[in-house]
Amino acid sequence: MSDMELPDDIQTKLKGLHCSLCNVNIPNRPSLDEHLKGRKHKTLSNVRATRKAAEEHSVFVKGFKKGTSQDDLAEYFQKFGSVSDVIMDKDKGVYAIVQFSELDGTQAALAQLDHQMQGLMLRVNPREKKDFKLIPKKKFDPQNLQDVLERLQPRLCQALSVNEQMQIVMEQSELRENEKQARDLVIELLQEVLIEFFPDCKILPFGSSVNTFGIHGCDLDLLLDLENTKVFQARSKSTTEQAGQGTSDDCRSEDSILSDIDLSTASPADVLDLVARILMKCVPGVHKVQVVSSARLPVIKFHHRELNLQGDITINNRLAVRNTRFLQLCSGMEARLGPLVYSIRLWAKQRQLAGNPSGAGPLLNNYALSLLVIFFLQNCDPPVLLTVDQLKDMACEEEECIIEGWNCTFPSQPFAVPPSKNSQDLCSLLPAFFSFYAHFNFPDSVISLREGHVLPITSYLSQNEEKEGEEEAMQEERPTKSQHPSPKLGPLNLLDPFELSHNVAGNLNERARLNFQKECQEAHNYCRSLQYQQRSTKGKPWGLVRLITPHQGPKHKTQEGPGDKGLIITLPFRAALLPDGLRNQLPLAGDSLNLMWFHKVCSSIKGLFLNILKCNPLLPTDPVFGEHSGTSTGTNDEVMEMSSSDLNTSALNSSSEHNTSANNGDDGIGSSSECSPQVKVGVKRRLSSLSSEASVSPQEKKSRVGKGPKSDAPTWAWLQRHTVWAGRRKVRRLLLKGADSKPEGTNVELETQVTEHILEKEPELKEPLAFKVQARIMGRSEGTRAVLKFSPTNDKDGHFQDFYHFLEIFLPKMVETLMEPCV
Ligand code: ATP
Ligand code: MG
């Protein structure tokens, strides 16, 4: 066939042919015939012919009266020939396409020049002929969040309750039976091939494919268990040595891959290299095989072409198989866990808080997120889930399991565990989860699912100093503690429930932790709105839907959430910063120590803005001072110069205000139960006033707030004329003569010099930035925190967001530095 003889839709290409109708390449001429007779080409040819005929049989009509119906038009055009269809535009009234059964009808209608209908002149033209183009149907991609949400949203809006919405999220996301079967097939296939090379090896699935929290398209995590193969190899070796031969029958001499490697001494990376070669050469459908030796646990990544499945193979990872069993057990024990985990995973993915696409990254991974949900459920009142220690005690002897020295014992069946007495529904557990973590004191805590409560970070900081005897006593319970290194501490410390020396969230950075808490706060605020609680009768997004779709409209305003203008930075009470002596007195000191801490925080903040960032204090007479917002009646000077007792009063009032308005279970420090009579440290006078204040009714407290000029939280108003937040790192490096060895915010003198350098070298802002900072103390005991609310009062050039983002990281670090050593 020469080019001339090719059918219309077929063109020659550099390599073979191309069918423009079906948009496919055809490798060679012999395949062309097959393609032309194929179903796709035939169907598309037919569709195109039908469309073409329809175009030729119809006329395009405009100019009729608004409200004209299809029947009216059919009736008018009937006189030219039989009308088979009338298609109106969406708005009914702009245009219509009138289709005739026979070509004659079209021609007759077009031949008549003058068309009048209901007193109006109609314009009747030939219908435009469009090229037929195949628009491929968009394939649903389960990994694409947009696709997932588009599919979910209509169903969720129709649901009758948030509980139902959360069930739907789970049902729509979880792996279907056929997907599970496909995964089983891949496992079988791998097992069949690998056993040829590694006798007695086992392939065990773990992770989301089997932990009951899997979603469509999630990866397939596999463990290649070579323990039995090692035994096999050792046995063959000894037999061979005894026989004095070079090889044994079992190992089948040089043919056996085991003759290449000694499993008892080879590194995981060496073993994985070998396995990777086998996968590439011998497993059908497997491609893109890659060994990642740099991961915490070396892993082989592969892709299964036909099933479009991403797989990971690790060795020596029996703890992961066990923690997968633990998640399965939790799901089996508690039906509310699944919908909660699925909904929270979706929310976290949408808010970019979880899921590190390439594995490594600074966000939470799904395993860590599931553990956070379980920890929250352990802390509900009454608990929804038992602690890992409690579960261990419920296991029978045969269920005892120790892996790498860690106690991984728990019952194998959910029915061995009594049901929870907590009857909260999903609709109330979800906001409670957000509230729990929005107010969580991460910097001072190590989360332990084992114990079901937080462990003070100080016990990890001083772990090495623990007395020998104490260690021995603990060893009985946790035989391994002294044999393992302590976990890598970071902004979020979440201990693995079994491998207690591993911080599952050790990869998180400070920004990721801050974002997580900020989003929890926002989600919690939203859950208090009617849109969360009440179903929209008009099918609008409500309940869970708004939590899993992108942010819309203005954010919800609450006392601690960022309102339209306000932005928040939270500084948790850092017991870790206290000198040892004072730290030991903490349990006796009650809240007076926290108030002292808050006072110190406030003076550090003032010093930071004034001396390090060189902001100028604003006076109320200044035009950019801004309104006296809410109860902020104190003048700037008054507030800045506030004495320690004034500060305590303001702190008390602000926390009581918080109590009365928030009613979220997060008590302020003014509650009498928290005031220890045996205070050793602190301001005595304040303590008595704390107790008397606690006896006042919430209404009375509220009405008192704002009465006197000094009754509010400390507020500062500042002016900044330079972009002191921009390019600091470069300046720091310059000042340190090329070495940027000092982390940002850890050296007062250096940071001051950096600001001075910027002030000297950079031009002044056209419009200086004016802003207010309001400080409040919230929470109680170890959960105490200073909450700083920022609001710009003059930000014509829109610099405030940048400044605020810089402060989010810089301010907490700098305050910590300024407070060291804390007295
Ligand atoms: P998904 O694949 O859907 O993101 P997953 O639970 O499978 O969820 P992976 O990151 O694939 O998460 O991890 C697989 C398994 O490996 C987890 O279920 C857990 O058993 C183990 N694992 C993952 N991350 C950690 C970690 N940081 N510490 C300890 N074990 C982990
Ligand atoms: Mg996985």
mmCIF file of C-alpha atoms and ligand atoms in Angstrom, residues 206-209 211 213-215 218-219 221 296 312 317 319-321 323-324 327 345 365-368 496 499 502-505, ligand 1:
data_model
loop_
_atom_site.group_PDB
_atom_site.id
_atom_site.type_symbol
_atom_site.label_atom_id
_atom_site.label_comp_id
_atom_site.label_asym_id
_atom_site.label_seq_id
_atom_site.Cartn_x
_atom_site.Cartn_y
_atom_site.Cartn_z
ATOM 1 C CA PHE A 206 2.125 -5.486 55.894
ATOM 2 C CA GLY A 207 1.123 -1.814 55.843
ATOM 3 C CA SER A 208 -2.069 -0.404 54.424
ATOM 4 C CA SER A 209 -2.800 -3.323 52.062
ATOM 5 C CA ASN A 211 -3.899 -3.083 58.131
ATOM 6 C CA PHE A 213 -6.851 1.339 56.464
ATOM 7 C CA GLY A 214 -5.849 0.785 52.843
ATOM 8 C CA ILE A 215 -7.209 2.972 50.070
ATOM 9 C CA CYS A 218 -2.122 2.313 48.029
ATOM 10 C CA ASP A 219 1.297 0.719 47.831
ATOM 11 C CA ASP A 221 4.389 -3.296 51.419
ATOM 12 C CA ARG A 296 15.969 3.825 57.388
ATOM 13 C CA ASP A 312 8.044 -2.151 48.344
ATOM 14 C CA ASN A 317 11.177 -5.778 59.155
ATOM 15 C CA LEU A 319 8.272 -5.228 63.654
ATOM 16 C CA ALA A 320 6.288 -3.642 60.802
ATOM 17 C CA VAL A 321 4.386 -6.889 60.264
ATOM 18 C CA ASN A 323 2.536 -3.297 64.172
ATOM 19 C CA THR A 324 0.275 -3.989 61.195
ATOM 20 C CA LEU A 327 -3.651 -1.893 63.801
ATOM 21 C CA ARG A 345 -6.339 10.759 56.582
ATOM 22 C CA ASN A 365 3.095 9.492 57.262
ATOM 23 C CA ASN A 366 -0.103 7.500 57.383
ATOM 24 C CA TYR A 367 1.220 5.133 60.001
ATOM 25 C CA ALA A 368 2.079 8.022 62.325
ATOM 26 C CA ASP A 496 6.327 3.493 68.150
ATOM 27 C CA GLU A 499 10.001 -0.252 69.077
ATOM 28 C CA HIS A 502 11.891 4.893 67.543
ATOM 29 C CA ASN A 503 10.164 8.223 67.081
ATOM 30 C CA VAL A 504 7.687 7.485 64.301
ATOM 31 C CA ALA A 505 7.366 11.217 63.575
HETATM 32 P P1 ATP B 1 0.090 4.119 52.917
HETATM 33 O O1 ATP B 1 0.989 3.198 52.160
HETATM 34 O O2 ATP B 1 -1.324 4.060 52.520
HETATM 35 O O3 ATP B 1 0.627 5.496 52.990
HETATM 36 P P2 ATP B 1 0.970 2.553 55.163
HETATM 37 O O4 ATP B 1 0.396 2.317 56.524
HETATM 38 O O5 ATP B 1 1.172 1.346 54.324
HETATM 39 O O6 ATP B 1 0.065 3.629 54.461
HETATM 40 P P3 ATP B 1 3.734 3.074 54.676
HETATM 41 O O7 ATP B 1 4.464 4.353 54.779
HETATM 42 O O8 ATP B 1 3.620 2.404 53.349
HETATM 43 O O9 ATP B 1 2.309 3.332 55.317
HETATM 44 O O10 ATP B 1 4.360 2.096 55.724
HETATM 45 C C1 ATP B 1 4.082 0.722 55.716
HETATM 46 C C2 ATP B 1 4.223 0.147 57.093
HETATM 47 O O11 ATP B 1 5.553 0.323 57.528
HETATM 48 C C3 ATP B 1 3.358 0.806 58.152
HETATM 49 O O12 ATP B 1 2.082 0.254 58.213
HETATM 50 C C4 ATP B 1 4.145 0.472 59.375
HETATM 51 O O13 ATP B 1 3.905 -0.857 59.718
HETATM 52 C C5 ATP B 1 5.563 0.602 58.893
HETATM 53 N N1 ATP B 1 6.032 1.983 59.070
HETATM 54 C C6 ATP B 1 5.878 3.017 58.219
HETATM 55 N N2 ATP B 1 6.448 4.119 58.684
HETATM 56 C C7 ATP B 1 6.975 3.785 59.856
HETATM 57 C C8 ATP B 1 7.696 4.494 60.824
HETATM 58 N N3 ATP B 1 7.982 5.782 60.682
HETATM 59 N N4 ATP B 1 8.075 3.811 61.906
HETATM 60 C C9 ATP B 1 7.792 2.514 62.082
HETATM 61 N N5 ATP B 1 7.117 1.788 61.200
HETATM 62 C C10 ATP B 1 6.708 2.400 60.104
#
